[in-house]
Amino acid sequence: MSRLRGALLAAIYRKASGRQALPGETAAALHDYMVPCSGEGLYHESAVVDIYEKLPVPFGLVRFGVAPDHPEVKNVINAFTQTAHHDRCSFYGNVTVGKDLSIEELKQAYHALILTYGAEANRTLGIPGENLRGVYSARTFVGWYNGLPENKNLNPELSSETAIILGHGNVGLDVARILLSPIDLLRKTDIAAHALEAIAASKVKRVLLVGRRGPLQVAFTIKELREMINLPDARPLLHPSDFEGIGQIVKDLPRPRKRLTELMIKAALEKPSGNEAERRAAASKEWGLQFLRSPMEVIPGNDGKWVAGIRLSVNKLEGLGESAKFVQTEDVEDLECGLMLSSIGYKSYPIDPSVPFDHQQGIIPNNLGRVLHAPGLYCSGWVKRGPTGVIVTTMHDGFETAVSVLEDVRSGALDVSASKGGYEIMEALLKQRGIRPVSFSGWEKIDNVEVANGEKAGKPREKLLDVEEMVEVASQ
Ligand SMILES: Cc1cc2nc3c(=O)[nH]c(=O)nc-3n(C[C@H](O)[C@H](O)[C@H](O)COP(=O)(O)OP(=O)(O)OC[C@H]3O[C@@H](n4cnc5c(N)ncnc54)[C@H](O)[C@@H]3O)c2cc1C
Ligand SMILES: NC(=O)c1ccc[n+]([C@@H]2O[C@H](COP(=O)([O-])OP(=O)(O)OC[C@H]3O[C@@H](n4cnc5c(N)ncnc54)[C@H](OP(=O)(O)O)[C@@H]3O)[C@@H](O)[C@H]2O)c1
């Protein structure tokens, strides 16, 4: 039998081990997982895994999504790095699949192709004024402060006092926290230098997070809410009337929702005393949650170009619990702001006409990671499941898809009898096309430069922002 050759299209190396993850270990290697397919467990003793990534640097949203003030979350990079150093795993950055290499070319050169390209677009509101100046998607704003090359020139307008964030998810809370954090806290993070400078000069003092449903339907989680409540120099603004009647039902909620709701109720209803009362009174910034409001129209200012506010419909809920639906009433409400961030979720795009895509759900249709009606094609991560879930959830996707690949090898559904050329064939094509792939050791050179640049500024790293420069550094 020839060696199983698999290509993954992503920066993230997923843990695919049959064993339990150790605490703090959220990702390892596809090949760590593989024992002979004929045996009891599932792993492959000679599989070769090549990872193609469009950026010259690995780690996807762990580098470009996870908030800079959450460095502990990024420790998962250590496990990814261990995987990348395995002698049967290779990383080829700076290669865009679907552009530099086609799906068909990859299919010809590998036995299995696993699509893990995430959700790189964002949902849009579909309301008038959405494209006014001063309105940004949270995705581009996050990319901007995290040094994503394509967003480095966003230069968001931070000269007004009130910012509105649409959406009650964790990304919304990340963005609110970054806007309101004391600058000295951000200075110690790997936030991009341009963002640090802009946030230091920002006039934003008030951030309102607007959700279309109620307190029992928020999508953010307790740790992130607690961080907001305890954010230095900022006070929460929660309206007691939003929590009327909720106290009675809270005890029957599932535990995570119960604890989250109790924390919101505490922040809304309990009058702080002592130090906390003093802290809140002295705070120069504030943030609040607005419930049961749907965006209807972004209101322009007098010049017709810049955002001046948002018109919201006042909603009511139908149904109970997390699945309750919002229904718009005839009431509307206008809120003023000079900065608006739409944080209503991410979206995957189809990568190639030959790969099935469910436009409704924004995912590649699959059965346990097997792309439907496309033998040899697999998928994992947000493009498989949709843009929800934390790193651990995404890791479990990796387990599932890896098991599917290995089961298919074992059952013969995946034909690995013919030997395949793998990267050697791709290398020739990339050379012809003038593409300079970046290896993992190339990334490690970029890493060294970034860490050294960060040290000069007292930060853990200063990310390179220019793709050309990254490729240059990697090739030295
Ligand atoms: C703003 C934000 C903050 C988050 N914070 C946390 C957190 O604190 N904790 C937590 O547990 N989870 C967090 N998450 C969730 C976590 O990041 C995701 O669960 C996880 O990254 C999804 O992994 P993925 O591989 O599907 O996608 P991604 O991480 O997006 O990886 C996809 C990769 O594919 C590459 N790619 C795209 N198109 C192509 C192509 N055509 N060719 C080659 N490569 C391509 C991309 O460059 C990217 O590197 C956060 C998510 C976001 C959006
Ligand atoms: N610290 C962390 O662990 C962390 C940090 C960031 C992200 N993440 C994870 O990454 C995933 C993505 O996060 P996310 O915040 O982008 O998405 P999300 O969790 O899906 O939240 C999206 C929010 O937008 C709202 N929304 C959707 N469409 C809307 C519309 N048309 N109009 C108004 N509101 C709309 C949703 O309301 P409805 O509920 O009514 O649809 C929801 O409140 C999540 O699983 C999240 O937990 C984790």
CSV table of C-alpha atoms and ligand atoms in Angstrom, one decimal, residues 9-12 14 52-55 57-62 64-67 70 73 95-99 116-120 138 142 145-146 170-171 174 223-224 346 349 351 380-383 385 388-394, ligand 1:
chain,number,residue,atom,x,y,z
A,9,LEU,CA,-5.9,23.7,3.9
A,10,ALA,CA,-5.4,25.6,7.1
A,11,ALA,CA,-3.0,27.0,9.6
A,12,ILE,CA,-4.5,25.0,12.4
A,14,ARG,CA,-5.8,19.8,14.8
A,52,TYR,CA,-1.4,24.7,2.8
A,53,GLU,CA,-2.1,28.1,4.3
A,54,LYS,CA,-2.8,31.3,2.4
A,55,LEU,CA,-0.9,33.5,4.8
A,57,VAL,CA,2.1,32.5,9.0
A,58,PRO,CA,0.2,29.6,10.7
A,59,PHE,CA,-2.5,29.5,13.4
A,60,GLY,CA,-5.5,31.1,11.7
A,61,LEU,CA,-7.9,32.8,14.2
A,62,VAL,CA,-5.7,31.9,17.1
A,64,PHE,CA,-5.7,36.9,14.1
A,65,GLY,CA,-9.0,36.4,16.1
A,66,VAL,CA,-8.2,35.6,19.7
A,67,ALA,CA,-8.0,38.9,21.6
A,70,HIS,CA,-6.0,36.7,26.2
A,73,VAL,CA,-5.7,31.1,24.9
A,95,VAL,CA,-0.3,29.4,-0.8
A,96,THR,CA,-3.9,30.2,-1.5
A,97,VAL,CA,-5.9,27.1,-2.4
A,98,GLY,CA,-8.4,27.8,-5.2
A,99,LYS,CA,-6.0,30.5,-6.6
A,116,THR,CA,-10.4,23.5,6.9
A,117,TYR,CA,-10.4,27.1,5.6
A,118,GLY,CA,-12.7,28.5,8.3
A,119,ALA,CA,-15.1,31.4,7.8
A,120,GLU,CA,-13.4,34.4,6.4
A,138,ALA,CA,-16.2,43.3,13.9
A,142,VAL,CA,-10.5,42.4,15.0
A,145,TYR,CA,-6.1,45.3,16.0
A,146,ASN,CA,-4.6,41.8,15.6
A,170,ASN,CA,-18.2,36.8,22.5
A,171,VAL,CA,-16.7,38.7,19.5
A,174,ASP,CA,-13.9,41.2,22.8
A,223,LYS,CA,-15.9,34.5,31.7
A,224,GLU,CA,-16.1,37.2,29.1
A,346,TYR,CA,-18.8,35.2,10.5
A,349,TYR,CA,-17.4,31.2,1.3
A,351,ILE,CA,-13.8,27.7,-2.4
A,380,SER,CA,-13.3,20.3,9.4
A,381,GLY,CA,-13.7,23.4,11.6
A,382,TRP,CA,-15.9,26.4,10.9
A,383,VAL,CA,-16.4,25.5,7.3
A,385,ARG,CA,-19.9,23.2,11.2
A,388,THR,CA,-19.6,28.9,16.2
A,389,GLY,CA,-17.6,27.2,18.8
A,390,VAL,CA,-14.3,27.7,20.7
A,391,ILE,CA,-10.9,26.1,19.9
A,392,VAL,CA,-11.8,23.0,21.9
A,393,THR,CA,-15.0,22.6,19.8
A,394,THR,CA,-13.0,22.9,16.6
B,1,LIG,C1,-12.6,37.2,16.9
B,1,LIG,C2,-12.6,35.8,17.4
B,1,LIG,C3,-12.0,35.5,18.7
B,1,LIG,C4,-12.0,34.2,19.2
B,1,LIG,N1,-11.5,34.0,20.4
B,1,LIG,C5,-11.5,32.7,20.9
B,1,LIG,C6,-11.1,32.5,22.2
B,1,LIG,O1,-10.6,33.4,22.9
B,1,LIG,N2,-11.1,31.2,22.7
B,1,LIG,C7,-11.5,30.2,21.9
B,1,LIG,O2,-11.4,29.0,22.4
B,1,LIG,N3,-12.0,30.4,20.7
B,1,LIG,C8,-12.0,31.6,20.1
B,1,LIG,N4,-12.5,31.9,18.9
B,1,LIG,C9,-13.0,30.7,18.1
B,1,LIG,C10,-11.8,30.0,17.4
B,1,LIG,O3,-10.9,31.0,16.9
B,1,LIG,C11,-12.4,29.1,16.3
B,1,LIG,O4,-13.1,28.1,16.9
B,1,LIG,C12,-11.3,28.4,15.4
B,1,LIG,O5,-10.2,29.3,15.1
B,1,LIG,C13,-11.9,27.9,14.1
B,1,LIG,O6,-10.9,27.2,13.4
B,1,LIG,P1,-10.9,27.0,11.9
B,1,LIG,O7,-9.7,26.2,11.5
B,1,LIG,O8,-12.2,26.5,11.4
B,1,LIG,O9,-10.8,28.4,11.2
B,1,LIG,P2,-9.6,29.5,11.3
B,1,LIG,O10,-8.9,29.6,12.6
B,1,LIG,O11,-10.1,30.7,10.7
B,1,LIG,O12,-8.5,28.9,10.3
B,1,LIG,C14,-8.7,28.8,8.9
B,1,LIG,C15,-7.3,29.1,8.2
B,1,LIG,O13,-7.5,28.8,6.8
B,1,LIG,C16,-6.8,29.8,6.0
B,1,LIG,N5,-7.4,29.9,4.7
B,1,LIG,C17,-8.5,30.5,4.4
B,1,LIG,N6,-8.8,30.4,3.1
B,1,LIG,C18,-7.7,29.7,2.5
B,1,LIG,C19,-7.4,29.3,1.2
B,1,LIG,N7,-8.2,29.6,0.2
B,1,LIG,N8,-6.2,28.6,1.1
B,1,LIG,C20,-5.4,28.3,2.1
B,1,LIG,N9,-5.7,28.7,3.4
B,1,LIG,C21,-6.8,29.4,3.6
B,1,LIG,C22,-6.9,31.1,6.9
B,1,LIG,O14,-5.9,32.0,6.6
B,1,LIG,C23,-6.8,30.5,8.3
B,1,LIG,O15,-5.5,30.4,8.7
B,1,LIG,C24,-12.5,33.2,18.4
B,1,LIG,C25,-13.1,33.4,17.1
B,1,LIG,C26,-13.1,34.7,16.6
B,1,LIG,C27,-13.7,35.0,15.3
